[in-house]
Amino acid sequence: MPGIYLGAILFSLAGMIAIDLKYSLALRIAPVRTSAAALISTAFFLAWDLVGIVTGVFVKGESPLFVGVVLAPHLPLEEVFFLLFLSYLSVVMFAVFERRAAARRRGGTDRRGDAARPGGRSASGRTSLEGSA
């Protein structure tokens, strides 16, 4: 079935955006910086891919899951969206680890190691004063 791979990438990207927006990790906090970081790193990795294609290191395999659109020799359309997803995922994960490190520096962890969320609740939903049952 053509398009399954692209659909999976777009589904994953949409899920990552939803998680990011729900927890205010990157896009809601700094939309321009987040978009710029994801787009610049995507462009960098596309250039990297092109160098690999020119030198013969990267070749496109055949798969019935691809849409069939080729942007350059050995560069399928899906590669662009995969690199965008990978770059955006990296930005979001960086924000997660930064938030976690900031919570630890503030001493905002409970006995289970859950970083306290704004409002005094941990990821498990308990306040840091509530014991585990």
mmCIF file of C-alpha atoms in Angstrom, residues 1 11 15-16 18-19 26 36 39 41-42 44 47 56-58 63-64 66 74 87 89 95 121-122 127:
data_model
loop_
_atom_site.group_PDB
_atom_site.id
_atom_site.type_symbol
_atom_site.label_atom_id
_atom_site.label_comp_id
_atom_site.label_asym_id
_atom_site.label_seq_id
_atom_site.Cartn_x
_atom_site.Cartn_y
_atom_site.Cartn_z
ATOM 1 C CA MET A 1 0.000 0.000 0.000
ATOM 2 C CA PHE A 11 0.902 10.444 12.442
ATOM 3 C CA GLY A 15 1.368 12.973 18.084
ATOM 4 C CA MET A 16 4.615 14.713 18.980
ATOM 5 C CA ALA A 18 0.046 17.137 20.550
ATOM 6 C CA ILE A 19 2.335 16.052 23.400
ATOM 7 C CA ALA A 26 8.723 23.812 23.206
ATOM 8 C CA ALA A 36 13.690 27.579 13.430
ATOM 9 C CA LEU A 39 13.729 23.590 10.126
ATOM 10 C CA SER A 41 18.398 21.036 11.488
ATOM 11 C CA THR A 42 16.149 19.431 8.851
ATOM 12 C CA PHE A 44 21.291 20.423 7.602
ATOM 13 C CA ALA A 47 22.302 18.585 2.905
ATOM 14 C CA GLY A 56 27.316 6.981 -3.284
ATOM 15 C CA VAL A 57 26.967 6.226 0.413
ATOM 16 C CA PHE A 58 23.161 6.605 0.491
ATOM 17 C CA SER A 63 9.466 -0.389 -1.066
ATOM 18 C CA PRO A 64 5.778 -0.610 -1.851
ATOM 19 C CA PHE A 66 6.679 4.680 -0.343
ATOM 20 C CA HIS A 74 17.728 8.446 -4.107
ATOM 21 C CA SER A 87 14.606 17.207 14.362
ATOM 22 C CA LEU A 89 11.570 15.177 18.387
ATOM 23 C CA ALA A 95 12.931 20.645 26.465
ATOM 24 C CA ARG A 121 1.314 17.860 41.538
ATOM 25 C CA SER A 122 3.723 15.229 40.289
ATOM 26 C CA THR A 127 1.194 16.330 45.523
#
